[in-house]
CSV table of N, CA and C in Angstrom, one decimal:
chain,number,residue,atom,x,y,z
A,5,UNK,N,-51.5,147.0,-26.3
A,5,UNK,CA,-52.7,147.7,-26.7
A,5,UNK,C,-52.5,149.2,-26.9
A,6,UNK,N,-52.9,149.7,-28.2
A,6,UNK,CA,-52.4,151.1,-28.1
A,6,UNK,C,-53.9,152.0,-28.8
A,7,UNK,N,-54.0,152.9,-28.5
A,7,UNK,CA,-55.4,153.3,-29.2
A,7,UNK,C,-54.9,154.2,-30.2
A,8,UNK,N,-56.1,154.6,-30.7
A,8,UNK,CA,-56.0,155.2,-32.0
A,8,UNK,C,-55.6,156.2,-32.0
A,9,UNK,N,-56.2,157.2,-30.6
A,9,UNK,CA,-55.6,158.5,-30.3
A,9,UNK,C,-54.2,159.0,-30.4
A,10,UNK,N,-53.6,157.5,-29.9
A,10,UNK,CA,-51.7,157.8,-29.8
A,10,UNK,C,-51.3,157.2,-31.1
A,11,UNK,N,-52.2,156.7,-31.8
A,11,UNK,CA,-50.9,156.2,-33.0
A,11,UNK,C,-50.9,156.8,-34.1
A,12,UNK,N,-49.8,156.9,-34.4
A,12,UNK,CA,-49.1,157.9,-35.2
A,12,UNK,C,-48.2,157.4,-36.4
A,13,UNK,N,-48.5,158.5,-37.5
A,13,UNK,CA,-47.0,157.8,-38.1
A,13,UNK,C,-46.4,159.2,-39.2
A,14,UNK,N,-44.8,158.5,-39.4
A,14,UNK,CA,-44.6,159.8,-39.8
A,14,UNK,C,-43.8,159.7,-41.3
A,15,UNK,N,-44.4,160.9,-41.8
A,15,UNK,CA,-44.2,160.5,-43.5
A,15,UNK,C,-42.6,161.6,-43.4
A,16,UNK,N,-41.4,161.0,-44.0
A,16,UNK,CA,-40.5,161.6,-44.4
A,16,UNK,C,-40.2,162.0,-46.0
A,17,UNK,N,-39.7,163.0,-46.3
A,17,UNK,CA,-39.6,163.0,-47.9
A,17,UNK,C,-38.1,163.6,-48.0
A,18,UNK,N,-37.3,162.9,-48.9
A,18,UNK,CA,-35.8,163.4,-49.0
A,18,UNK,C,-35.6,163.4,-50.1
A,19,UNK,N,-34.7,164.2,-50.8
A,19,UNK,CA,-34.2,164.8,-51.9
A,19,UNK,C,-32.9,163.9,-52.7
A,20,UNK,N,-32.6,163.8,-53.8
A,20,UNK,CA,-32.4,163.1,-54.7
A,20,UNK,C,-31.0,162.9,-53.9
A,21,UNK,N,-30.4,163.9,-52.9
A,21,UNK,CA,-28.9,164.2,-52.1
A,21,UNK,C,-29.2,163.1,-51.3
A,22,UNK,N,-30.2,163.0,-50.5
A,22,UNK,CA,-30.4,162.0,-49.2
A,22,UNK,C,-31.3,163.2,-47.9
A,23,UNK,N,-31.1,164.5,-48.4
A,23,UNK,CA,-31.4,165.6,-47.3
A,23,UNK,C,-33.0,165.5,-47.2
A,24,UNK,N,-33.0,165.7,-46.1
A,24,UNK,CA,-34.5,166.0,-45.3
A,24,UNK,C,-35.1,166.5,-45.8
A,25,UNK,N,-36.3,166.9,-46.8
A,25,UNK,CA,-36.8,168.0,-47.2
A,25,UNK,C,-38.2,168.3,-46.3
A,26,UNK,N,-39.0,167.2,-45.8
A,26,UNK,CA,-40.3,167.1,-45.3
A,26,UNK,C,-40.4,166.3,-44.0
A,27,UNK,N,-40.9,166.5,-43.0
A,27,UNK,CA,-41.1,165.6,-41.7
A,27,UNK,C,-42.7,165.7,-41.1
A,28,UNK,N,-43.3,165.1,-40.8
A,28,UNK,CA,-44.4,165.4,-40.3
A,28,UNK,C,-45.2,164.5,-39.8
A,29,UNK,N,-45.6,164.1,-38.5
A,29,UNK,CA,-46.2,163.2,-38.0
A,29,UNK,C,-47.9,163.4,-38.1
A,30,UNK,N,-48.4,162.0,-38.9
A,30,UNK,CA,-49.8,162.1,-38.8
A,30,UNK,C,-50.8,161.3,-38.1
A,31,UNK,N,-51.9,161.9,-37.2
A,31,UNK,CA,-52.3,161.0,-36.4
A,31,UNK,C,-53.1,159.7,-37.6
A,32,UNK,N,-53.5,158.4,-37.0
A,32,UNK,CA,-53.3,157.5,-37.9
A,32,UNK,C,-55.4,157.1,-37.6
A,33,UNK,N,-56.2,157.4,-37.8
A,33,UNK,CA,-57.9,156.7,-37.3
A,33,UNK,C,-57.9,156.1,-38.3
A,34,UNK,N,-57.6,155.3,-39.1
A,34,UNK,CA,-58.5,154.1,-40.2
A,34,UNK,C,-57.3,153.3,-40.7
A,35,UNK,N,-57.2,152.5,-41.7
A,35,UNK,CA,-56.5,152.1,-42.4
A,35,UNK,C,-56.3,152.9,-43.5
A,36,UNK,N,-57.4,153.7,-44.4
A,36,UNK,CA,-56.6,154.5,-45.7
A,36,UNK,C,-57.0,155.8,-44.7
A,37,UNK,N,-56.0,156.8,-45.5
A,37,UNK,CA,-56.5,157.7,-45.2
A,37,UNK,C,-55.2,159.0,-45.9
A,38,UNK,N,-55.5,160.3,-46.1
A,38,UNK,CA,-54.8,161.3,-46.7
A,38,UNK,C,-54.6,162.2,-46.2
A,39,UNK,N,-52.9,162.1,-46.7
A,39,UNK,CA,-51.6,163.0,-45.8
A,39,UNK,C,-51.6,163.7,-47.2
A,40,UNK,N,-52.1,165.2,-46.7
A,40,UNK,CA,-52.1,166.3,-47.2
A,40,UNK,C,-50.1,166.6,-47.3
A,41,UNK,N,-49.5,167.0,-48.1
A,41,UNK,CA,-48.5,167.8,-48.4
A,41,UNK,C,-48.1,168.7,-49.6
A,42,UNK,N,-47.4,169.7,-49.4
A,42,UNK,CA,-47.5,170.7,-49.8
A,42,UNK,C,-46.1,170.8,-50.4
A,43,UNK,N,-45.4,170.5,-51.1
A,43,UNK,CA,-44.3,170.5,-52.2
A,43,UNK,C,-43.9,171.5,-53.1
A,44,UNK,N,-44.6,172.4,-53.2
A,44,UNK,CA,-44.6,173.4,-54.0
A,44,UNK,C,-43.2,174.4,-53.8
A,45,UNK,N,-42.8,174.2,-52.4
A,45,UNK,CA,-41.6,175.3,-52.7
A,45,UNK,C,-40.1,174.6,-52.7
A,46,UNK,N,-40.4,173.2,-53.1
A,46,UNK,CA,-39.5,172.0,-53.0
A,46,UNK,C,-38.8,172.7,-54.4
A,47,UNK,N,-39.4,172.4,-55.7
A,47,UNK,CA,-38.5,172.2,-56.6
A,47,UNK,C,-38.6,171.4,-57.1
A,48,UNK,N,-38.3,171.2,-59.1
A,48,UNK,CA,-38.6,169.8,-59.3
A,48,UNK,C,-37.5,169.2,-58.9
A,49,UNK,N,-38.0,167.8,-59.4
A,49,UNK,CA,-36.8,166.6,-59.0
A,49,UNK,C,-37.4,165.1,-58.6
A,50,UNK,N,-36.7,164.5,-58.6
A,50,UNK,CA,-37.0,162.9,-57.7
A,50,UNK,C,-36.7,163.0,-56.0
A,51,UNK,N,-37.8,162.6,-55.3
A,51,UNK,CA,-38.0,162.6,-54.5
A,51,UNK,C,-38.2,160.8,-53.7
A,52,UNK,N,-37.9,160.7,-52.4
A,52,UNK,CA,-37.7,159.4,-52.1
A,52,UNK,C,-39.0,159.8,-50.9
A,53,UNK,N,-39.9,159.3,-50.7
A,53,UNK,CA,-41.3,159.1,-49.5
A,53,UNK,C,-41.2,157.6,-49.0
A,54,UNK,N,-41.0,158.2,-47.7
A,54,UNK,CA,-41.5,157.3,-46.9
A,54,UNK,C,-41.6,157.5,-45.7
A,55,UNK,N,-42.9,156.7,-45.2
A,55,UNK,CA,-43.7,156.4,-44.0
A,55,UNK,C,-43.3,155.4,-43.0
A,56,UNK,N,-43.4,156.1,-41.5
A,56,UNK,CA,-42.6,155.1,-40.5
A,56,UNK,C,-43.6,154.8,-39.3
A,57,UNK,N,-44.1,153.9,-38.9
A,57,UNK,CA,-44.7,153.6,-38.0
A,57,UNK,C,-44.4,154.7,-36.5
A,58,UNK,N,-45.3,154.0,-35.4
A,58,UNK,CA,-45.1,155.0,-34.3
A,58,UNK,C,-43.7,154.6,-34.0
A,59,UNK,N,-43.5,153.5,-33.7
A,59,UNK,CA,-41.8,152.3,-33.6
A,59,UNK,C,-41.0,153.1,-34.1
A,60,UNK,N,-40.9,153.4,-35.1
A,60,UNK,CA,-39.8,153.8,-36.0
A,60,UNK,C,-39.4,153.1,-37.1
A,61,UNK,N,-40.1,152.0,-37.3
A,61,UNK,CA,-40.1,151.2,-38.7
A,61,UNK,C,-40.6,151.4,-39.6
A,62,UNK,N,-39.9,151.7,-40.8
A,62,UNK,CA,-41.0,152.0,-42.3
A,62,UNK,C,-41.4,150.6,-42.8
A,63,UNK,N,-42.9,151.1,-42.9
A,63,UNK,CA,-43.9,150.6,-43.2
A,63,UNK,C,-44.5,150.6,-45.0
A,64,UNK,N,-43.9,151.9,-45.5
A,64,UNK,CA,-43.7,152.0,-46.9
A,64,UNK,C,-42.9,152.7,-47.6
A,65,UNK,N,-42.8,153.0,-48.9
A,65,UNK,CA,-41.5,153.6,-49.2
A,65,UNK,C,-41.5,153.7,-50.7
A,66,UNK,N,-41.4,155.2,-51.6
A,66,UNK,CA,-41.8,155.1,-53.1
A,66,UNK,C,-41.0,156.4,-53.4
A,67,UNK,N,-40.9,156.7,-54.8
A,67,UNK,CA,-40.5,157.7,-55.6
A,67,UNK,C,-41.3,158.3,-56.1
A,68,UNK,N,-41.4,160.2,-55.9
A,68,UNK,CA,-42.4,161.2,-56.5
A,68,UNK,C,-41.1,161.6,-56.8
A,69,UNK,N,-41.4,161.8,-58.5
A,69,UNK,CA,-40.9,163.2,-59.4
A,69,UNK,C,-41.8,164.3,-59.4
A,70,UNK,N,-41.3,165.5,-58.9
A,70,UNK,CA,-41.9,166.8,-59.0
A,70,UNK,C,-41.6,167.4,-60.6
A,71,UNK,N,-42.0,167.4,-61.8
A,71,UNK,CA,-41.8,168.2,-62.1
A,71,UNK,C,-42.1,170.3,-62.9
């Protein structure tokens, strides 16, 4: 049983290299819901997103091009 309070998840975003660019855990109350990020001093490019449960399991996983 875990409540809503503790669960969490955390959106990672990496760079076309594989490197870390974004990390940030969001608390999780509904099924949809919007993870504000701010990209702007990223740079363009192809970017890899993805989201990992409280576990550590990704849960989703997509491609944003900044350009």
């Amino acid at each position: 049983h875990s409540s809503a309070a503790t669960n969490t998840h955390t959106l990672r975003i990496f760079d076309s290299k594989g490197a870390l660019v974004y990390n940030h855990a969001y608390p999780i109350t509904g099924p949809y819901q919007r993870m504000n990020v701010d990209m702007r001093a990223a740079g363009s490019g192809t970017y890899v997103v993805a989201l990992f449960n409280n576990t550590g399991k990704r849960v989703a996983s997509g491609k944003v091009v900044i350009q």
